[in-house]
Coordinates of C-alpha atoms (C1' of nucleotides) in Angstrom, one line a residue:
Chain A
X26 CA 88.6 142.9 72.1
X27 CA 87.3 140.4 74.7
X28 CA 83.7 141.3 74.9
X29 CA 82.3 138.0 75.7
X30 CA 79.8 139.8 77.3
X31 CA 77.2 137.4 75.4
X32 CA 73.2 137.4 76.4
X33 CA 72.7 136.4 79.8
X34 CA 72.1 133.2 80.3
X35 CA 68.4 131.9 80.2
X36 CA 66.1 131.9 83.0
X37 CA 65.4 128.2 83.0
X38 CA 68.5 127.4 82.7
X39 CA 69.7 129.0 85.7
X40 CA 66.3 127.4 87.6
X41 CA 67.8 123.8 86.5
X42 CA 71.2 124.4 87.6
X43 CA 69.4 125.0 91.1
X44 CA 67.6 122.2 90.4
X45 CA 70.2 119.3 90.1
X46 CA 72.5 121.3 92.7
X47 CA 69.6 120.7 95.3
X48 CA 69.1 117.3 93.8
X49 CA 72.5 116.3 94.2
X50 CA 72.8 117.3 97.6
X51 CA 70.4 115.4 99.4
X52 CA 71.4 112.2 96.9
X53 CA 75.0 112.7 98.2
X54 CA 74.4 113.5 101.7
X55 CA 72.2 110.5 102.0
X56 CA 74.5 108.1 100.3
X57 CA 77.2 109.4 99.2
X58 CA 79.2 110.4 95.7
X59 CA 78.8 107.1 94.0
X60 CA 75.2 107.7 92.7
X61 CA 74.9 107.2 89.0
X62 CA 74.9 110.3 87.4
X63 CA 71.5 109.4 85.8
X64 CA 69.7 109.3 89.4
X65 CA 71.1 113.0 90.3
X66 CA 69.6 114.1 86.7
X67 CA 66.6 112.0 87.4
X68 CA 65.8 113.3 91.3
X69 CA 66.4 116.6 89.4
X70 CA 63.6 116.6 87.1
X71 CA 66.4 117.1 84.4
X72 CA 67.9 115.1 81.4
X73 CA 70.8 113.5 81.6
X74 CA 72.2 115.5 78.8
X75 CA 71.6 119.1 80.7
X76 CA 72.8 117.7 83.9
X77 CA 76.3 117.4 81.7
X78 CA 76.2 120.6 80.4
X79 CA 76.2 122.1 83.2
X80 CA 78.5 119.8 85.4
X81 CA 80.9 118.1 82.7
X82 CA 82.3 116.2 85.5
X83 CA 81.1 114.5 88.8
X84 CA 84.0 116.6 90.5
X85 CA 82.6 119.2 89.2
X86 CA 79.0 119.0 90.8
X87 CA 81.1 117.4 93.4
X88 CA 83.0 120.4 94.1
X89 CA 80.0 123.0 93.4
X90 CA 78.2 121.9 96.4
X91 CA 81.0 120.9 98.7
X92 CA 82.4 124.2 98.1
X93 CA 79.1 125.7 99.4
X94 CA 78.8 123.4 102.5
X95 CA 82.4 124.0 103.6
X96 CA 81.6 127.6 103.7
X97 CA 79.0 127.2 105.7
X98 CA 80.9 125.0 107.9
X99 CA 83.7 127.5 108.2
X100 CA 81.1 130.8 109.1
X101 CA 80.3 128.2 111.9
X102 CA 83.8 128.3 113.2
X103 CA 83.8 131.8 113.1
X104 CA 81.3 132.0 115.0
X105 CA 82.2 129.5 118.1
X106 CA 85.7 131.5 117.5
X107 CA 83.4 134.5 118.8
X108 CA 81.7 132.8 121.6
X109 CA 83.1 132.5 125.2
X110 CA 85.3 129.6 126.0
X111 CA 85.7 125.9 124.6
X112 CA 85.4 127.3 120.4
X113 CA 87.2 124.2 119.0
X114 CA 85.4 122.0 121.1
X115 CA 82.4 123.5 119.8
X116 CA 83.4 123.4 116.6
X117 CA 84.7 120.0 116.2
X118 CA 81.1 118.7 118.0
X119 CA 79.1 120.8 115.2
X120 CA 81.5 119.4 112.6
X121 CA 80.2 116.2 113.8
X122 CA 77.0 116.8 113.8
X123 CA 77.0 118.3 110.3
X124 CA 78.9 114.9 108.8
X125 CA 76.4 112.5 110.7
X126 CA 74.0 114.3 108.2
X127 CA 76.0 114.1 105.2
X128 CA 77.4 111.1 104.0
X129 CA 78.7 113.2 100.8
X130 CA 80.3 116.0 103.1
X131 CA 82.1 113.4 105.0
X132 CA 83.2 111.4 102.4
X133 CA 85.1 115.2 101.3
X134 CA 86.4 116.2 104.3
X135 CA 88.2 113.3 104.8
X136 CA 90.1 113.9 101.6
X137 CA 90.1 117.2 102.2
X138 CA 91.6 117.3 104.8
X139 CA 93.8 114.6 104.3
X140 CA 95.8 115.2 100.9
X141 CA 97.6 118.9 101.1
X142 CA 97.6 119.2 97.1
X143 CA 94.0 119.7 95.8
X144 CA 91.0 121.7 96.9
X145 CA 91.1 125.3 97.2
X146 CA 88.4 127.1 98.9
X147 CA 87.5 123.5 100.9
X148 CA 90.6 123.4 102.4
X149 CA 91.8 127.1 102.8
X150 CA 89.1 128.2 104.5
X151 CA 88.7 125.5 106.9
X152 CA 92.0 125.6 107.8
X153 CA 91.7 129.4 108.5
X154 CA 88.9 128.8 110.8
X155 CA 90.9 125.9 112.5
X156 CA 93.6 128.2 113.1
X157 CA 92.0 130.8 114.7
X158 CA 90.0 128.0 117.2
X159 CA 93.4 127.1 117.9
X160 CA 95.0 129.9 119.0
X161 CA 91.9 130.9 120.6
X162 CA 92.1 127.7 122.6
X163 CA 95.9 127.6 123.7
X164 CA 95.5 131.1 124.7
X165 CA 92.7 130.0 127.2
X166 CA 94.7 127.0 127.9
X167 CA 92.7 124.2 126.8
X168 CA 95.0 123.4 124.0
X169 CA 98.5 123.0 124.5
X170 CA 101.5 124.9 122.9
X171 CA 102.9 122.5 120.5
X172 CA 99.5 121.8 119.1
X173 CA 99.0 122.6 115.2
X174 CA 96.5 123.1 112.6
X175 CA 97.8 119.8 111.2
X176 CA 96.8 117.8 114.7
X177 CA 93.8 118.9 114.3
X178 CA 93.4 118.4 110.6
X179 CA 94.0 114.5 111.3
X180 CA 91.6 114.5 114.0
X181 CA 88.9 115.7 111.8
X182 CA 90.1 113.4 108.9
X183 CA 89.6 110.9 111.8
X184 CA 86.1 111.8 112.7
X185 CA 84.6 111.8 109.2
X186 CA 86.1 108.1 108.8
X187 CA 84.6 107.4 112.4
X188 CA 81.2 108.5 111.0
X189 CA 81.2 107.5 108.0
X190 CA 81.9 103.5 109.4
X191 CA 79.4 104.1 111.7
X192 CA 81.2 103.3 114.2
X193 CA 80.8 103.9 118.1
X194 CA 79.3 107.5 119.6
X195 CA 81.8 109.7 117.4
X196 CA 81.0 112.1 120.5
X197 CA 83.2 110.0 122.6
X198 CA 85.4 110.6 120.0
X199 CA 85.8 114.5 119.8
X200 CA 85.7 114.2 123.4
X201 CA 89.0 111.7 124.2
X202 CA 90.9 114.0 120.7
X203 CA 90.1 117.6 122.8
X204 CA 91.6 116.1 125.8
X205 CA 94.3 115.0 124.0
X206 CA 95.2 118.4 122.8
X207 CA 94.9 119.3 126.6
X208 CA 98.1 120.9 127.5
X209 CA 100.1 118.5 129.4
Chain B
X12 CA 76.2 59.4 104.2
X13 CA 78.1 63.1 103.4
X14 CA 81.8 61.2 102.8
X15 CA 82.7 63.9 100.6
X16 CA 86.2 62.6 101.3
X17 CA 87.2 63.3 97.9
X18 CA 90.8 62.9 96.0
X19 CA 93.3 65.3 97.8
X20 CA 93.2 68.6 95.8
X21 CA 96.1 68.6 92.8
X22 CA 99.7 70.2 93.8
X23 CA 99.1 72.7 91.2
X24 CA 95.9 73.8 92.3
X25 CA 97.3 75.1 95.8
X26 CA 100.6 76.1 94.1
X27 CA 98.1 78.4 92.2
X28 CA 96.2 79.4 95.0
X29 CA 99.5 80.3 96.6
X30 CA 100.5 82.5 94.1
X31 CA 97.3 84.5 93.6
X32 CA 97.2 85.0 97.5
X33 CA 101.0 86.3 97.6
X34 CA 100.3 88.7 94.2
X35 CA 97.0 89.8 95.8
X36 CA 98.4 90.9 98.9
X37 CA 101.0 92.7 97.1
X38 CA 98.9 94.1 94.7
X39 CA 96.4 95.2 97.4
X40 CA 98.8 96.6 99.4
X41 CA 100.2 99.2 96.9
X42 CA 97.2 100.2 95.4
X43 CA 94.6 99.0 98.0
X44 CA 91.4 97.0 96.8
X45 CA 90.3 98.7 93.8
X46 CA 92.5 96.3 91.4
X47 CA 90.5 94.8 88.4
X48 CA 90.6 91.0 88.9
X49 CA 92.0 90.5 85.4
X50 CA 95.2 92.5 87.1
X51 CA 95.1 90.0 89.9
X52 CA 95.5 86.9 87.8
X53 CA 98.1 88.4 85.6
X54 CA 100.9 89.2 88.5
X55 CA 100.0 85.7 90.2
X56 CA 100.4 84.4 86.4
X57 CA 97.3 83.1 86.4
X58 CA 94.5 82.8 83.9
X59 CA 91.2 84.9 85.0
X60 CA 89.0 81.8 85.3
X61 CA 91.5 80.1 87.5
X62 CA 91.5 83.1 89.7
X63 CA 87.9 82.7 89.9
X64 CA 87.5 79.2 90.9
X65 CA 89.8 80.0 93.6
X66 CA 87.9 82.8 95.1
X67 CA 84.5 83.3 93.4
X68 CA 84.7 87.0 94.5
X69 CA 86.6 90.1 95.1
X70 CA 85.4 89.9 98.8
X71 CA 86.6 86.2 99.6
X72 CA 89.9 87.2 98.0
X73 CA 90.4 90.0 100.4
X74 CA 88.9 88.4 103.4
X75 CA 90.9 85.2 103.1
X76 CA 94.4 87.8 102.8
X77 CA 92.9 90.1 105.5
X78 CA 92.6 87.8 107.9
X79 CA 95.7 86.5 108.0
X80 CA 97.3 89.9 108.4
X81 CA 95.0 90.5 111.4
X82 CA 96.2 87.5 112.3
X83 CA 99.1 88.7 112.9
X84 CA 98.1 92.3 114.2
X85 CA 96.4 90.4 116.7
X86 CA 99.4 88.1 117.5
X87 CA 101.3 91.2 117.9
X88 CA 99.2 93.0 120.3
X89 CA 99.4 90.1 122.8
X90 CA 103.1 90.3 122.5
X91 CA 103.0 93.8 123.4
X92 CA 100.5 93.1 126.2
X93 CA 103.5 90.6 127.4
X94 CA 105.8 93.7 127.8
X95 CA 106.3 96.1 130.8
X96 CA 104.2 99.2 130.3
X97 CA 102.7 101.4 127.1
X98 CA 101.1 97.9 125.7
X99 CA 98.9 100.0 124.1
X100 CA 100.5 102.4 122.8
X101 CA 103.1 100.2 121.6
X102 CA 100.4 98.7 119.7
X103 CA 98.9 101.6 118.2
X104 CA 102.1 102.5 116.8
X105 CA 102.8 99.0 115.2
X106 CA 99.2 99.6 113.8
X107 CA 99.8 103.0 112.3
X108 CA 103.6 101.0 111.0
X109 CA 101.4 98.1 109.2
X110 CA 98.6 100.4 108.1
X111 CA 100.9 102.9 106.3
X112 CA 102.7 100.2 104.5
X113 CA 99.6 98.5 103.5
X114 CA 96.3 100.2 102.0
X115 CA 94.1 97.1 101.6
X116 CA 94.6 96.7 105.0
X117 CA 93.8 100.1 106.0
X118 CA 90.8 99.8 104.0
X119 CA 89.7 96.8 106.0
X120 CA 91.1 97.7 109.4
X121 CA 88.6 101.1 108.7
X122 CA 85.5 99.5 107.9
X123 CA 86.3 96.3 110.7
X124 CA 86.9 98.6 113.1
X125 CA 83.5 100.6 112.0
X126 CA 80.8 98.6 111.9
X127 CA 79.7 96.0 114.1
X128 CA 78.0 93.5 111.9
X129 CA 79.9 91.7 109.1
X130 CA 83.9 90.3 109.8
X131 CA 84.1 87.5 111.5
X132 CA 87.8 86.6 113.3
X133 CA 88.9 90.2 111.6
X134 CA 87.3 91.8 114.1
X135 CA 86.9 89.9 116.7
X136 CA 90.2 88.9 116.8
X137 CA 91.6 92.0 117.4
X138 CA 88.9 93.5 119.4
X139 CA 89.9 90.5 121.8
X140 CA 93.7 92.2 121.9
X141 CA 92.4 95.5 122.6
X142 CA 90.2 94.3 125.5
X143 CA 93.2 92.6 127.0
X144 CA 95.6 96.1 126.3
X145 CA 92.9 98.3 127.4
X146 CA 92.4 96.6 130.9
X147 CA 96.5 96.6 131.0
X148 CA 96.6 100.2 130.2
X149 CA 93.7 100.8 133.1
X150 CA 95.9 98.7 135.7
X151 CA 98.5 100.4 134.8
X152 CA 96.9 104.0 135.3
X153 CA 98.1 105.3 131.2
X154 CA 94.1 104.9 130.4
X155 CA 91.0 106.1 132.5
X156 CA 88.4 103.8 134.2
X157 CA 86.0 105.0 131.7
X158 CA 87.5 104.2 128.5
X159 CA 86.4 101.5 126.3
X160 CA 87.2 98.8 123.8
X161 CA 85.1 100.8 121.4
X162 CA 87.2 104.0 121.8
X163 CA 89.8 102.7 120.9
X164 CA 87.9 101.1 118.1
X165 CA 87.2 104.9 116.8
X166 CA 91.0 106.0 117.4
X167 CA 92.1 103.0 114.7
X168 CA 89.6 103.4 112.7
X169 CA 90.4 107.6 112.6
X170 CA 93.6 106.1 112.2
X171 CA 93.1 103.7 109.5
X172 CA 91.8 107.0 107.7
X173 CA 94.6 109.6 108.3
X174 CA 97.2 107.1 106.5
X175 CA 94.7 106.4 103.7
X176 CA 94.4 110.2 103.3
X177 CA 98.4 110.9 103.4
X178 CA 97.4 113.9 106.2
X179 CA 100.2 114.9 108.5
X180 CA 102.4 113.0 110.9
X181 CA 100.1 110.0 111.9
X182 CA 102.5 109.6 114.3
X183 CA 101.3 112.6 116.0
X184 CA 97.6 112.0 115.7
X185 CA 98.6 108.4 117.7
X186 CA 100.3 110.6 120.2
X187 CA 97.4 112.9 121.1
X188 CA 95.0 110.1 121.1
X189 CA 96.8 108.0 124.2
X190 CA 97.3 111.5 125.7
X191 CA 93.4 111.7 125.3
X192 CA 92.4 108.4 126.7
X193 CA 94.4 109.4 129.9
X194 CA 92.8 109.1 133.2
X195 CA 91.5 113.0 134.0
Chain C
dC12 C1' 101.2 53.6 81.2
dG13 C1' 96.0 54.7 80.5
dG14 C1' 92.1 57.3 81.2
dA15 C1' 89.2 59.6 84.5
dA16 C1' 89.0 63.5 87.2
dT17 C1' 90.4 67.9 88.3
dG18 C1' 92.1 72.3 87.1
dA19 C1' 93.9 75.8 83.8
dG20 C1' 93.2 79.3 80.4
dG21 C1' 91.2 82.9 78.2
dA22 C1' 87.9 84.4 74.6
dA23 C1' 83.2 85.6 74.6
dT24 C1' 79.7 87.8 76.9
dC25 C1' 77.3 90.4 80.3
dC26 C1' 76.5 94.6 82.7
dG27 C1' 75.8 99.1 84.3
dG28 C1' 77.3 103.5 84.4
dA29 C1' 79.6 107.4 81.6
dT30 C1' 79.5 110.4 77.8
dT31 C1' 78.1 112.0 73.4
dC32 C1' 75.1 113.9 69.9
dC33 C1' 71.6 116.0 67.5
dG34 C1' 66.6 117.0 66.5
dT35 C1' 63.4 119.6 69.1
dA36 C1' 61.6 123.0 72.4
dT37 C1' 62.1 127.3 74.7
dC38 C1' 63.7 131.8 75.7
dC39 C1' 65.3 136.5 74.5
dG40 C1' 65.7 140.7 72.3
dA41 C1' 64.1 143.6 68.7
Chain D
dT14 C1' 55.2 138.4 67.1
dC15 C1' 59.5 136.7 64.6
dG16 C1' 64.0 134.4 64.2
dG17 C1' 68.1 133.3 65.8
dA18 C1' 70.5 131.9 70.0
dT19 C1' 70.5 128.9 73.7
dA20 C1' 69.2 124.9 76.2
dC21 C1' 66.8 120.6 76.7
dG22 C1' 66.0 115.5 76.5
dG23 C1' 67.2 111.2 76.2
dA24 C1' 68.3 107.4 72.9
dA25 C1' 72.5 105.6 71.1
dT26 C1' 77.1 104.6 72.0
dC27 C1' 81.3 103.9 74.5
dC28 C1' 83.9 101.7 78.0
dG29 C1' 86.1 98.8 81.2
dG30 C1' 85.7 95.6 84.5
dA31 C1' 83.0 91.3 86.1
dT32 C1' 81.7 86.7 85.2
dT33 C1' 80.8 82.7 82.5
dC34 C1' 81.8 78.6 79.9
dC35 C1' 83.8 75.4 77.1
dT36 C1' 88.0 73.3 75.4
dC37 C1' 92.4 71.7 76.5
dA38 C1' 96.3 70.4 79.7
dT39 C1' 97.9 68.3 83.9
dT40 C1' 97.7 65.4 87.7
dC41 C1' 96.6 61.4 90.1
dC42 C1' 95.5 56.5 90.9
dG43 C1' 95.6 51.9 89.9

DNA sequence: CGGAATGAGGAATCCGGATTCCGTATCCGA
DNA sequence: TCGGATACGGAATCCGGATTCCTCATTCCG
């Protein structure tokens, strides 16, 4: 039937995929996703023909490594979810301090969690994580009732476009948006 | 000496650069800057090189129809200042209401509001108004002592952002902003 | 009205990044 | 080690928007 269970696939080609994922990641984080596809293949110590094969698309190689860095990003929330008080506030500060060093990231989280329609693991799990801040931080009464996952989706939105623009200390930021969750 | 005191320019000529301002801001507006310039001169009915002598670049065509419209942002925000109380937030509001019916302007509005260097009356302009609502908003005990001009730079700009992105109920995100700029 | 001067139009050209394609090099399994 | 399968490299090509430039039309002034 369906045996597609073909050779594995070649050691340096697995070693180059690494290559031009690690390449692309520091190209994107320090200026974001419009680099010319050549430069990624270039920094990657790859052709610009094997970069394609493996990544037809930008969005592709896009979503390979913000896939990877959301994940990452929502362990973190798990984590300050564990911790004693003040998660989200933890969480939104380490968000920020994960976008000030990723112009790439930021550029995806701000879509991300802008638009409802697109992204799958991005999104999902982020919003999972946000979740469980949030109830965490109504039930110890830093957040108030009527506050949703959606509030706080915009703030983040928010705070990648604030870092992004370089604008003033995005800390002052996070701080004025957690008091305005505050209950009232 | 310099008596460039030339013939007056020709009626046509202005009638022209009427028309490419009025189909720019339009076009710019729906589908925010991104517009070839070929696009531009068609739905002013123009030809492309006419459109070019006008305004030798993509940039001085937006900043000749962004400033205008923060213009009148800016107009607005003193009228609101002139009101009883919630100048501010009456403001922010009218931002987020101009903003979602206009992308250009979002665009510029976010990157104005960002960084500190480039725009000249854009920015300035409107941080003026905010200055003048801010120290209202202190008087009036709806803002704390320690807020700044360059807060509320952040909240637009955050704002500029969550429209752009279509994310939830900006309306909302305005809300918990002004409750986060609250005196403690 | 006549003829400079100014402006319009838009085809031709420039440009840089995206994407394809195929001969060559390398790897894998026997 | 051998031979086919798999992957690589990167020149050639495609593409679409930006920008130029020269000819022709319109306006203005005397």
């Amino acid at each position: 039937m369906s045996t597609p269970q073909r050779r594995k696939p070649r050691t340096d080609a697995e070693r180059n995929r690494d290559r031009v994922l690690e390449a692309a990641r520091l190209l994107f984080a320090e200026s974001g996703h419009d680099v010319p596809m050549s430069e990624v293949a270039r920094a990657a110590g790859v052709g610009i023909g094997t970069l394609y094969r493996k990544f037809p698309t930008r969005e592709a190689l896009i979503e390979a490594i913000a896939e990877r860095r959301a994940g990452d990003l929502a362990a973190a929330g798990h984590t300050f979810a564990g911790e004693e008080g003040q998660g989200l506030a933890g969480f939104l500060f380490h968000v920020g301090e994960v976008l000030a060093g990723d112009r790439g990231m930021s550029e995806v989280i701000e879509k991300a969690m802008g638009s409802a329609e697109p992204q799958g693991e991005t999104r999902d799990a982020l919003l999972a994580v946000i979740a469980e801040l949030l109830d965490q931080a109504r039930a110890q009464g830093v957040a108030g009732q009527d506050v949703t996952a959606e509030d706080v989706n915009m703030i983040i939105c928010g705070l990648a476009a604030v870092i992004r623009n370089a604008a003033g200390d995005w800390r002052r930021y996070v701080a004025v948006a957690l008091e305005g969750l505050r209950p009232r």
